[in-house]
PDB file of C-alpha atoms in Angstrom:
ATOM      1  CA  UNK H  30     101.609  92.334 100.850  1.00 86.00           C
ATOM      2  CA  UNK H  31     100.926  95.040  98.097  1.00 93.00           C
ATOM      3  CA  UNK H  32      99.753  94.020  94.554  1.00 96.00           C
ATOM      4  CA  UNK H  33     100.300  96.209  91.555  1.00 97.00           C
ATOM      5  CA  UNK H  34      99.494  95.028  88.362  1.00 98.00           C
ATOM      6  CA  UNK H  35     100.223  97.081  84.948  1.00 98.00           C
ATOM      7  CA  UNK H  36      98.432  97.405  81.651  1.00 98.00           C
ATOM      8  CA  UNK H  37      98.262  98.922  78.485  1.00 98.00           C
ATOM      9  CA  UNK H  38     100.708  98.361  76.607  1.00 97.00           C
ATOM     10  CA  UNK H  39     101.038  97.424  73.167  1.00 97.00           C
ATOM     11  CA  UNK H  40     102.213  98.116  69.556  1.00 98.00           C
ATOM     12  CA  UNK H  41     102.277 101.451  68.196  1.00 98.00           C
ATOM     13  CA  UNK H  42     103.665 103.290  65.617  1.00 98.00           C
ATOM     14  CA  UNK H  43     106.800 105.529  66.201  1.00 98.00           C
ATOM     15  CA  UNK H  44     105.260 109.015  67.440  1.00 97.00           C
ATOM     16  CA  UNK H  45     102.042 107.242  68.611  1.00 98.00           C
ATOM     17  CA  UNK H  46     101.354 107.505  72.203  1.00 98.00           C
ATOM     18  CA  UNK H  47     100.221 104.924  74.978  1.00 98.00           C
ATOM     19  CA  UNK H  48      98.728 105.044  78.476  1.00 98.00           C
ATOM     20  CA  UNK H  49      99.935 102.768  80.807  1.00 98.00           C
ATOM     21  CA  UNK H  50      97.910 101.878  83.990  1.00 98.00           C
ATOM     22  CA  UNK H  51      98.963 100.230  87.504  1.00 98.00           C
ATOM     23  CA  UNK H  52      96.487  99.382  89.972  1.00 97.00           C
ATOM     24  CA  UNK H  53      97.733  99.240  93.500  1.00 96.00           C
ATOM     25  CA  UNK H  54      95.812  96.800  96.046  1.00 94.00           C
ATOM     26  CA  UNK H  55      96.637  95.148  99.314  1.00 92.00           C
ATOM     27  CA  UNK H  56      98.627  96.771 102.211  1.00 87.00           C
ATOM     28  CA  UNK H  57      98.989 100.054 101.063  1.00 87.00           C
ATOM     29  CA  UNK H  58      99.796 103.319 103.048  1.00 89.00           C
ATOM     30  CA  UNK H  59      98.431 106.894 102.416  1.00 88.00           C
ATOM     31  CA  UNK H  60     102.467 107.868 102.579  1.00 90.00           C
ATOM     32  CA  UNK H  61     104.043 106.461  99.285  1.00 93.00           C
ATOM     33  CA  UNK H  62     106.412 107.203  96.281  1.00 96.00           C
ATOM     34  CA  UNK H  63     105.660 105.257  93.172  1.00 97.00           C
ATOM     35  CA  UNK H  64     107.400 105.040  89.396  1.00 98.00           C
ATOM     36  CA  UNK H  65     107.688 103.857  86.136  1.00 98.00           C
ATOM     37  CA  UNK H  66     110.759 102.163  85.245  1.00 98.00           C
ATOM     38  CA  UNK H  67     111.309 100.423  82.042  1.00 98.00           C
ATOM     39  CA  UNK H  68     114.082  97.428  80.860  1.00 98.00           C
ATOM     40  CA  UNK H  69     115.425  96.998  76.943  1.00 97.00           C
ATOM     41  CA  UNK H  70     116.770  93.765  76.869  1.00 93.00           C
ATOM     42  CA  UNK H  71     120.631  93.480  77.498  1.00 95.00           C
ATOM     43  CA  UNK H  72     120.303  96.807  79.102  1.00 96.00           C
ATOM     44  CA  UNK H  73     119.794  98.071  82.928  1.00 97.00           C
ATOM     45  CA  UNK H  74     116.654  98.467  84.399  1.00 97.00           C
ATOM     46  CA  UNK H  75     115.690 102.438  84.115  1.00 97.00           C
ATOM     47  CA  UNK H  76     113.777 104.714  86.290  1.00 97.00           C
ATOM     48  CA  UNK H  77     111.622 107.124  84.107  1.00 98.00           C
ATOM     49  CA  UNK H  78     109.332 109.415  86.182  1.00 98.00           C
ATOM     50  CA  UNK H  79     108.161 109.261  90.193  1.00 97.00           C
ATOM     51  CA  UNK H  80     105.270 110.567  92.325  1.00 97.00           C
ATOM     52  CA  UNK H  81     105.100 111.173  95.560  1.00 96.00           C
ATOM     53  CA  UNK H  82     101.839 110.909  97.344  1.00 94.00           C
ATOM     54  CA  UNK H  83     101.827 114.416  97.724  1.00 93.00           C
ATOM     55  CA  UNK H  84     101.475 114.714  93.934  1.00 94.00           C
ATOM     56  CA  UNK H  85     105.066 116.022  93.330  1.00 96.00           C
ATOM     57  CA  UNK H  86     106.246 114.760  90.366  1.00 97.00           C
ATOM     58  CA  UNK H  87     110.665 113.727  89.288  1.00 97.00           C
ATOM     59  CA  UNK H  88     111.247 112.498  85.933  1.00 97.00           C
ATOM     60  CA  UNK H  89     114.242 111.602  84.210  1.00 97.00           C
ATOM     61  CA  UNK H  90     115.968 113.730  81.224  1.00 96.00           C
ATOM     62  CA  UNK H  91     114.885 110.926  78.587  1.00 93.00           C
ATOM     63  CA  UNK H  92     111.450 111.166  79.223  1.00 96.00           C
ATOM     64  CA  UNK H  93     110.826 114.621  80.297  1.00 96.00           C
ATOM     65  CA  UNK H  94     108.452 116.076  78.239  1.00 96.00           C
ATOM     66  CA  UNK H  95     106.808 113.304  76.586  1.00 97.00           C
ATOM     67  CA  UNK H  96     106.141 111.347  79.406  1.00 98.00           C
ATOM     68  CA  UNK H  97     103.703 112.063  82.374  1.00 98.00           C
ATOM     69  CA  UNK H  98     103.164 110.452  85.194  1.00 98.00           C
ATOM     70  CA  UNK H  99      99.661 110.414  87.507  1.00 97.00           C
ATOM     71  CA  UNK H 100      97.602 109.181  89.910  1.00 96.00           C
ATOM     72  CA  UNK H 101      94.464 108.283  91.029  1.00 94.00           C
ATOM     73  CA  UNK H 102      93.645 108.095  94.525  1.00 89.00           C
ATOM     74  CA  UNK H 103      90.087 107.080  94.636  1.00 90.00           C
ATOM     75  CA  UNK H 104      90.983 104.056  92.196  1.00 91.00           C
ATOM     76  CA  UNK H 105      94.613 103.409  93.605  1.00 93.00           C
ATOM     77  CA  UNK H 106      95.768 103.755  89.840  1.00 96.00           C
ATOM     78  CA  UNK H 107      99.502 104.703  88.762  1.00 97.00           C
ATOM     79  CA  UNK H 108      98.943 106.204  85.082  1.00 98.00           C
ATOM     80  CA  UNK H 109     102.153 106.719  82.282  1.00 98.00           C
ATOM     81  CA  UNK H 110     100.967 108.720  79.288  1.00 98.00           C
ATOM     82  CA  UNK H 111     103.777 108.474  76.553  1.00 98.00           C
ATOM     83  CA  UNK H 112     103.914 110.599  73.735  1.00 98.00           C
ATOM     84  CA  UNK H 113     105.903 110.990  70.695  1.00 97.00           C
ATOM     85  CA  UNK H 114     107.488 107.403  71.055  1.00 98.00           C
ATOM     86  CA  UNK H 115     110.163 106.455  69.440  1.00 96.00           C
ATOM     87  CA  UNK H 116     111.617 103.114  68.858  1.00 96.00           C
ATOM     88  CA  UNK H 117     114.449 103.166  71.617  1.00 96.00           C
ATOM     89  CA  UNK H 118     111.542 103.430  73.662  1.00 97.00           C
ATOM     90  CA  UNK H 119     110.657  99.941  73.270  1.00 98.00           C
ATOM     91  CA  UNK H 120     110.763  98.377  76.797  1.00 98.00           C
ATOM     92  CA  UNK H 121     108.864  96.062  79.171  1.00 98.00           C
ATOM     93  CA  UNK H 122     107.444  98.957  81.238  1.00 98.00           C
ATOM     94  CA  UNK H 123     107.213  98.417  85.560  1.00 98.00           C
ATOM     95  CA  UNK H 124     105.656 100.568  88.339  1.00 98.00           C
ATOM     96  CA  UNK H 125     107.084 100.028  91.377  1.00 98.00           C
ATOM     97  CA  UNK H 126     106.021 101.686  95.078  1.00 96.00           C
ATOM     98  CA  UNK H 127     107.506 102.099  98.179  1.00 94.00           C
ATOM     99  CA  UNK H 128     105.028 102.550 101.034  1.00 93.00           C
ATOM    100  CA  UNK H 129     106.065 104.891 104.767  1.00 91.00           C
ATOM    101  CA  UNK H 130     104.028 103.996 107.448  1.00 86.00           C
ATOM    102  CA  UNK H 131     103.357 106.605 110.163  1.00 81.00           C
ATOM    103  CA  UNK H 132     106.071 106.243 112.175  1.00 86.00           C
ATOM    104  CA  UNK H 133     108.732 105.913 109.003  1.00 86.00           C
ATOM    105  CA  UNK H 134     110.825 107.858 107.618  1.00 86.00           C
ATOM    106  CA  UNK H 135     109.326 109.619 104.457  1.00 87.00           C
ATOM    107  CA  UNK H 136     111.778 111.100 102.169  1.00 86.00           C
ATOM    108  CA  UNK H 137     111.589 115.263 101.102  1.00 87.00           C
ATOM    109  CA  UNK H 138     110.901 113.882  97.607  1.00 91.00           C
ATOM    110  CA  UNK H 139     111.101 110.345  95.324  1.00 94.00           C
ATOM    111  CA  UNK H 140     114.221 110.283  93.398  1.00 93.00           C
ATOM    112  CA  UNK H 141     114.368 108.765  90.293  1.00 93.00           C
ATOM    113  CA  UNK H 142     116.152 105.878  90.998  1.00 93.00           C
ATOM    114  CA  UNK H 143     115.633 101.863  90.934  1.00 93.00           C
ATOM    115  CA  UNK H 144     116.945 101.529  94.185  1.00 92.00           C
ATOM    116  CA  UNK H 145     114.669 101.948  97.014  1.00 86.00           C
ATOM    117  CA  UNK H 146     111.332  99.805  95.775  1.00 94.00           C
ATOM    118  CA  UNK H 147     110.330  97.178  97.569  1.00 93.00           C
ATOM    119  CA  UNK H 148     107.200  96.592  95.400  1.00 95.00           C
ATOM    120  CA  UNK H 149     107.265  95.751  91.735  1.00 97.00           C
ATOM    121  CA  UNK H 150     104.386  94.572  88.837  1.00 97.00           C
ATOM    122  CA  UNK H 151     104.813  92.102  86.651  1.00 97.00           C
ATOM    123  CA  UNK H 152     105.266  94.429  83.773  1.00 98.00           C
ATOM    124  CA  UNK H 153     103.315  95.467  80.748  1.00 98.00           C
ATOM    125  CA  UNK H 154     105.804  95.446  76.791  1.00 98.00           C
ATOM    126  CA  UNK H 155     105.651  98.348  75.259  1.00 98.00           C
ATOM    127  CA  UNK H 156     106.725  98.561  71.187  1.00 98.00           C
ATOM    128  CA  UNK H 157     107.617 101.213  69.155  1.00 98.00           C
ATOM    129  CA  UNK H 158     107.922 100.261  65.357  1.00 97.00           C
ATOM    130  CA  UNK H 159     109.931 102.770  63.150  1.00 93.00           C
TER     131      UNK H 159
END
């Protein structure tokens, strides 16, 4: 079982910025992709930005630019650091991670995509107010 529980989020002015945080505990692997996805309500659940364990970082055209995705090993921590936010950003924000064990198949790199996540948080709301 893997735990991964966000935080940070809050209210912030358009153009503020935020840094969301998800800490990763449980069955983990050293082999892993991991993202930030965020959901508007009525609307589809979005990827935003992946790492791979290998540090290589994929993000998607919305959020390229402002947003930047990290990692800490040592504290199993998934970072987002959002700049420049603007209302449409308003979301409840998720990390998600898929873990490879040794013997798995581990993908060339993490595509920025909803599909293929088997772990999720619980999510943290972000707000942008104009």
């Amino acid at each position: 079982q893997v735990r991964l529980v966000e935080s940070g989020g809050g209210l912030v002015q358009s153009g503020g910025s935020l840094r969301l945080s998800c800490a990763a505990s449980g069955n983990t692997y050293s082999k892993y992709c991991m993202g930030w996805f965020r959901q508007a309500p009525g609307k589809e659940r979005e990827a935003l930005a992946t790492i791979k364990s290998d540090g290589a970082t994929i993000y998607a055209d919305s959020v390229k630019g402002r947003f930047t995705i990290s990692q800490d090993n040592a504290k199993n921590t998934l970072y987002l650091q959002m700049n420049s936010l603007k209302p449409e950003d308003t979301a409840m924000y998720y990390c998600a991670a898929q873990y490879y064990t040794a013997y798995a198949y581990f993908p060339g790199q993490c595509y920025v995509i909803v599909e293929g996540f088997d772990n999720w948080g619980q999510g943290t709301q972000v707000t942008v107010s104009s």
